[in-house]
């Protein structure tokens, strides 16, 4: 028997029309790429998104066409998001930090018809514009006064198009399973692969992300997504904020400590989210300038493991509670969040930090399991570690155009490529990427655990651990360290610091110091490059073992 409830489709346009109706005066504040601060309301954003829908219609876009963006988090980018998805087009947010050849590849692979480009990225697109096969229009996200000299053919001015377009547009109804947006994985190995979200998956994911134990967004909040809209949908905040009626603060291109601090304070931000690199810059700024955070209550840290010292500093020194989160592009992106369970807030500090350093527990809707190499499920005892597998209504079923073939196991689980433990309380801890784990004498050593322990030293800015070939043990860990500016630390001091913090047999066989570490387009350590750089490295212990 079918239920007798209204089958209204879950559509992205409704997030913004809701905010424009019930929170019409709530603000969206953006730091523009041109430098100034822009401020308007949800009602105005929705009206301009309707104009954008008409602009696209006028440019010949048809239902289902893919429209690309190369843009920072600003109100204009937001209007393009809603103007495209809301009118049945697919919004393809492109990560401008990818190599130019990769960007050209994905624009062609996705068959983008129009590109919306921030001023900052015009020179980048000029480099490969002649290789783009299907792009019919280039729209520069600025006003007439700031239009650049460009070799892009017939470049259009966004503000002019919006001003000329009619606001008369009725957001259409259609099947909620229609594609809404597209985001490519960064493709650290091989070509990037497209993850194609639907209106339904986006709506359910955003509602869950707003839950109290997740981002907990409310109408009284002001939220600053520092994480870019081209990085897994800014973790869904530009969807969740209008759903909640929260004030939305967009940082534009200025992601340095001073600029982020400035917005946090002047806009009364209560919640913010980004990768650890951003928080490292903010914390260094706060320390140097002796500043405090007067309105911020919660910070979400994800994308890479949040170091213990970072969680501790936010909480103890600045009174901001940290929620460590894990997810991936293929998961829209949320999988787990580290909000404490009943009673844990009264635990002794170090025990509480142990839990907060884990990547968190599954939100409702995500099934998690860990398996061995044969696909057999491993116990949830917090000790066994294996391949982390996930299933749920906002997790990819396949990549765009069938790239990578069948990506699910026989029970519908997707292999995240992460290696993790699950504890009896449900908290998951990533111990490594499957390809980064160090295999020493048949046992696995977690490179992430070693890195986290090393960055706990006050003189260490960043650390990476990779496996180096060893004649006796197959692989042994090499610790690569970037010192903090003006700080000194020797190899011996580093190794001494690790004693007692890690299992004895995990102790790195050597330490090297470098000026900087390579990162991927989404700010993660680029281990493939490090392995390449150190492929001829001989560990001191290898010589002894060989003698
Ligand atoms: P990209 O490959 O484009 O950088 P994602 O942002 O989708 O893509 O990266 C997802 C991966 O990032 C996860 O599979 C995991 O390895 C890593 N990751 C995300 N959050 C965390 C976290 N809190 N701790 C450790 N690793 C994380």
XYZ file of C-alpha atoms and ligand atoms in Angstrom, residues 95 98 183-188 195 197 230-232 235 275-276 301-306 323-333 336 357-360 388 414-419 428-436 448 452 520-524, ligand 1:
88
model
C 38.607 23.596 -8.454
C 44.019 21.881 -10.255
C 32.186 18.187 -8.568
C 35.336 16.338 -9.661
C 37.577 14.499 -7.216
C 41.051 15.985 -7.243
C 42.566 12.937 -8.956
C 45.815 12.706 -7.022
C 30.560 13.099 -8.845
C 24.735 15.112 -7.136
C 34.510 24.222 -5.314
C 35.673 21.886 -2.541
C 32.816 19.398 -2.065
C 30.518 21.098 2.859
C 40.622 22.487 6.467
C 43.413 22.492 9.106
C 37.656 21.038 10.952
C 37.820 18.445 8.189
C 39.417 17.487 4.896
C 42.576 16.318 6.701
C 43.138 15.166 10.267
C 42.816 17.964 12.831
C 33.883 19.515 15.751
C 36.219 17.265 13.795
C 34.509 16.013 10.634
C 35.270 13.519 7.911
C 33.862 13.053 4.460
C 34.681 13.149 0.791
C 33.492 14.558 -2.519
C 31.765 11.232 -3.234
C 29.764 11.696 0.011
C 28.390 15.205 -0.669
C 30.678 15.328 1.541
C 31.070 11.519 10.306
C 40.921 13.617 17.604
C 38.959 10.773 16.043
C 37.032 11.706 12.890
C 33.652 11.330 14.567
C 36.404 1.992 5.415
C 31.570 2.298 -1.609
C 35.255 1.868 -0.728
C 36.464 5.243 0.566
C 40.143 4.381 0.088
C 40.633 5.237 3.756
C 41.826 2.854 6.427
C 35.642 6.316 13.576
C 39.327 7.095 13.334
C 41.197 7.318 10.068
C 44.560 5.654 10.429
C 45.612 6.241 6.833
C 44.821 6.388 3.157
C 45.022 2.774 1.948
C 47.873 3.750 -0.362
C 49.819 5.685 2.308
C 48.652 10.012 10.140
C 49.828 14.112 14.457
C 47.065 18.762 -3.374
C 44.511 21.165 -4.813
C 42.380 20.662 -1.698
C 45.181 21.293 0.778
C 46.093 17.692 1.619
P 40.042 15.344 -2.803
O 40.575 13.995 -3.178
O 39.365 16.123 -3.861
O 40.927 16.118 -1.866
P 38.051 14.999 -0.829
O 38.023 16.333 -0.277
O 36.834 14.345 -1.265
O 38.840 15.000 -2.039
O 38.947 14.081 0.072
C 38.422 13.058 0.821
C 39.498 12.417 1.654
O 40.074 13.383 2.531
C 38.989 11.348 2.556
O 38.814 10.137 1.893
C 40.080 11.300 3.619
O 41.190 10.555 3.190
C 40.511 12.733 3.724
N 39.864 13.349 4.889
C 38.753 14.088 4.923
N 38.479 14.498 6.175
C 39.450 13.998 6.966
C 39.738 14.061 8.376
N 38.978 14.747 9.220
N 40.826 13.412 8.819
C 41.625 12.714 7.978
N 41.409 12.631 6.656
C 40.342 13.257 6.149
